[in-house]
Amino acid sequence: MASQERALIGEEARNAIARLLLEKVRQDKYPSTTQMEIIEQMMPSYLLRDYLNVLLEKVMTDSSPSIPMLRRLARIAGQL
């Protein structure tokens, strides 16, 4: 397998994993910190806005959002 093909397969796999975890975070009322960290490590830049929107929705629907979630949200917003 050529290195270019391997890189493409790796990128596709990372994108699929990031999308899967993003959906998990979207569905969970209190998403896993570990899952969010993995997303942030491997997420392609085109998914940043979607991720930000998911986190915004979490904060908006929580009457007392956690300080770590607010900090995470601010950090992600700063990356855009």
JSON list of C-alpha atoms in Angstrom, two decimals, residues 3-78:
[
{"chain": "A", "resi": 3, "resn": "SER", "atom": "CA", "xyz": [2.12, 5.88, 1.75]},
{"chain": "A", "resi": 4, "resn": "GLN", "atom": "CA", "xyz": [-0.26, 8.37, 0.12]},
{"chain": "A", "resi": 5, "resn": "GLU", "atom": "CA", "xyz": [-3.06, 5.80, 0.13]},
{"chain": "A", "resi": 6, "resn": "ARG", "atom": "CA", "xyz": [-2.29, 4.89, 3.75]},
{"chain": "A", "resi": 7, "resn": "ALA", "atom": "CA", "xyz": [-2.43, 8.57, 4.72]},
{"chain": "A", "resi": 8, "resn": "LEU", "atom": "CA", "xyz": [-5.82, 8.93, 3.03]},
{"chain": "A", "resi": 9, "resn": "ILE", "atom": "CA", "xyz": [-7.19, 5.85, 4.80]},
{"chain": "A", "resi": 10, "resn": "GLY", "atom": "CA", "xyz": [-5.86, 7.19, 8.11]},
{"chain": "A", "resi": 11, "resn": "GLU", "atom": "CA", "xyz": [-7.52, 10.55, 7.52]},
{"chain": "A", "resi": 12, "resn": "GLU", "atom": "CA", "xyz": [-10.82, 8.87, 6.67]},
{"chain": "A", "resi": 13, "resn": "ALA", "atom": "CA", "xyz": [-10.61, 6.76, 9.82]},
{"chain": "A", "resi": 14, "resn": "ARG", "atom": "CA", "xyz": [-9.87, 9.82, 12.00]},
{"chain": "A", "resi": 15, "resn": "ASN", "atom": "CA", "xyz": [-12.79, 11.69, 10.42]},
{"chain": "A", "resi": 16, "resn": "ALA", "atom": "CA", "xyz": [-15.13, 8.74, 11.05]},
{"chain": "A", "resi": 17, "resn": "ILE", "atom": "CA", "xyz": [-14.02, 8.42, 14.68]},
{"chain": "A", "resi": 18, "resn": "ALA", "atom": "CA", "xyz": [-14.37, 12.17, 15.26]},
{"chain": "A", "resi": 19, "resn": "ARG", "atom": "CA", "xyz": [-17.90, 12.15, 13.79]},
{"chain": "A", "resi": 20, "resn": "LEU", "atom": "CA", "xyz": [-18.87, 9.13, 15.87]},
{"chain": "A", "resi": 21, "resn": "LEU", "atom": "CA", "xyz": [-17.62, 10.73, 19.08]},
{"chain": "A", "resi": 22, "resn": "LEU", "atom": "CA", "xyz": [-19.21, 14.06, 18.16]},
{"chain": "A", "resi": 23, "resn": "GLU", "atom": "CA", "xyz": [-22.55, 12.29, 17.87]},
{"chain": "A", "resi": 24, "resn": "LYS", "atom": "CA", "xyz": [-22.00, 10.63, 21.27]},
{"chain": "A", "resi": 25, "resn": "VAL", "atom": "CA", "xyz": [-21.24, 14.02, 22.83]},
{"chain": "A", "resi": 26, "resn": "ARG", "atom": "CA", "xyz": [-24.36, 15.44, 21.18]},
{"chain": "A", "resi": 27, "resn": "GLN", "atom": "CA", "xyz": [-26.55, 12.66, 22.62]},
{"chain": "A", "resi": 28, "resn": "ASP", "atom": "CA", "xyz": [-25.12, 12.51, 26.15]},
{"chain": "A", "resi": 29, "resn": "LYS", "atom": "CA", "xyz": [-26.48, 14.97, 28.68]},
{"chain": "A", "resi": 30, "resn": "TYR", "atom": "CA", "xyz": [-23.11, 15.01, 30.43]},
{"chain": "A", "resi": 31, "resn": "PRO", "atom": "CA", "xyz": [-20.57, 13.97, 27.80]},
{"chain": "A", "resi": 32, "resn": "SER", "atom": "CA", "xyz": [-17.38, 12.19, 28.70]},
{"chain": "A", "resi": 33, "resn": "THR", "atom": "CA", "xyz": [-14.38, 14.44, 29.21]},
{"chain": "A", "resi": 34, "resn": "THR", "atom": "CA", "xyz": [-12.19, 11.73, 27.72]},
{"chain": "A", "resi": 35, "resn": "GLN", "atom": "CA", "xyz": [-14.32, 11.55, 24.58]},
{"chain": "A", "resi": 36, "resn": "MET", "atom": "CA", "xyz": [-14.20, 15.34, 24.19]},
{"chain": "A", "resi": 37, "resn": "GLU", "atom": "CA", "xyz": [-10.42, 15.31, 24.60]},
{"chain": "A", "resi": 38, "resn": "ILE", "atom": "CA", "xyz": [-10.10, 12.64, 21.92]},
{"chain": "A", "resi": 39, "resn": "ILE", "atom": "CA", "xyz": [-12.33, 14.65, 19.59]},
{"chain": "A", "resi": 40, "resn": "GLU", "atom": "CA", "xyz": [-10.23, 17.74, 20.15]},
{"chain": "A", "resi": 41, "resn": "GLN", "atom": "CA", "xyz": [-7.01, 15.87, 19.42]},
{"chain": "A", "resi": 42, "resn": "MET", "atom": "CA", "xyz": [-8.14, 14.35, 16.15]},
{"chain": "A", "resi": 43, "resn": "MET", "atom": "CA", "xyz": [-10.97, 16.52, 14.84]},
{"chain": "A", "resi": 44, "resn": "PRO", "atom": "CA", "xyz": [-10.50, 17.96, 11.37]},
{"chain": "A", "resi": 45, "resn": "SER", "atom": "CA", "xyz": [-10.86, 21.73, 11.25]},
{"chain": "A", "resi": 46, "resn": "TYR", "atom": "CA", "xyz": [-14.08, 21.55, 9.23]},
{"chain": "A", "resi": 47, "resn": "LEU", "atom": "CA", "xyz": [-15.82, 19.90, 12.23]},
{"chain": "A", "resi": 48, "resn": "LEU", "atom": "CA", "xyz": [-14.79, 22.58, 14.72]},
{"chain": "A", "resi": 49, "resn": "ARG", "atom": "CA", "xyz": [-17.90, 24.66, 14.12]},
{"chain": "A", "resi": 50, "resn": "ASP", "atom": "CA", "xyz": [-20.17, 21.64, 14.57]},
{"chain": "A", "resi": 51, "resn": "TYR", "atom": "CA", "xyz": [-18.37, 20.74, 17.79]},
{"chain": "A", "resi": 52, "resn": "LEU", "atom": "CA", "xyz": [-18.69, 24.31, 19.04]},
{"chain": "A", "resi": 53, "resn": "ASN", "atom": "CA", "xyz": [-22.43, 24.25, 18.31]},
{"chain": "A", "resi": 54, "resn": "VAL", "atom": "CA", "xyz": [-22.85, 20.98, 20.22]},
{"chain": "A", "resi": 55, "resn": "LEU", "atom": "CA", "xyz": [-21.04, 22.45, 23.23]},
{"chain": "A", "resi": 56, "resn": "LEU", "atom": "CA", "xyz": [-23.07, 25.67, 23.02]},
{"chain": "A", "resi": 57, "resn": "GLU", "atom": "CA", "xyz": [-26.26, 23.64, 23.05]},
{"chain": "A", "resi": 58, "resn": "LYS", "atom": "CA", "xyz": [-25.05, 21.75, 26.14]},
{"chain": "A", "resi": 59, "resn": "VAL", "atom": "CA", "xyz": [-24.30, 24.99, 27.98]},
{"chain": "A", "resi": 60, "resn": "MET", "atom": "CA", "xyz": [-27.57, 26.63, 26.94]},
{"chain": "A", "resi": 61, "resn": "THR", "atom": "CA", "xyz": [-29.71, 23.72, 28.13]},
{"chain": "A", "resi": 62, "resn": "ASP", "atom": "CA", "xyz": [-27.89, 23.27, 31.43]},
{"chain": "A", "resi": 63, "resn": "SER", "atom": "CA", "xyz": [-29.11, 25.53, 34.23]},
{"chain": "A", "resi": 64, "resn": "SER", "atom": "CA", "xyz": [-25.67, 25.34, 35.88]},
{"chain": "A", "resi": 65, "resn": "PRO", "atom": "CA", "xyz": [-23.03, 24.53, 33.27]},
{"chain": "A", "resi": 66, "resn": "SER", "atom": "CA", "xyz": [-19.74, 23.39, 34.70]},
{"chain": "A", "resi": 67, "resn": "ILE", "atom": "CA", "xyz": [-16.72, 25.67, 34.74]},
{"chain": "A", "resi": 68, "resn": "PRO", "atom": "CA", "xyz": [-14.65, 23.09, 32.81]},
{"chain": "A", "resi": 69, "resn": "MET", "atom": "CA", "xyz": [-17.34, 22.98, 30.08]},
{"chain": "A", "resi": 70, "resn": "LEU", "atom": "CA", "xyz": [-17.40, 26.79, 29.87]},
{"chain": "A", "resi": 71, "resn": "ARG", "atom": "CA", "xyz": [-13.60, 26.85, 29.62]},
{"chain": "A", "resi": 72, "resn": "ARG", "atom": "CA", "xyz": [-13.65, 24.16, 26.94]},
{"chain": "A", "resi": 73, "resn": "LEU", "atom": "CA", "xyz": [-16.26, 26.14, 25.01]},
{"chain": "A", "resi": 74, "resn": "ALA", "atom": "CA", "xyz": [-14.16, 29.32, 25.22]},
{"chain": "A", "resi": 75, "resn": "ARG", "atom": "CA", "xyz": [-11.04, 27.44, 24.11]},
{"chain": "A", "resi": 76, "resn": "ILE", "atom": "CA", "xyz": [-12.79, 25.92, 21.10]},
{"chain": "A", "resi": 77, "resn": "ALA", "atom": "CA", "xyz": [-14.32, 29.28, 20.16]},
{"chain": "A", "resi": 78, "resn": "GLY", "atom": "CA", "xyz": [-10.82, 30.76, 20.27]}
]
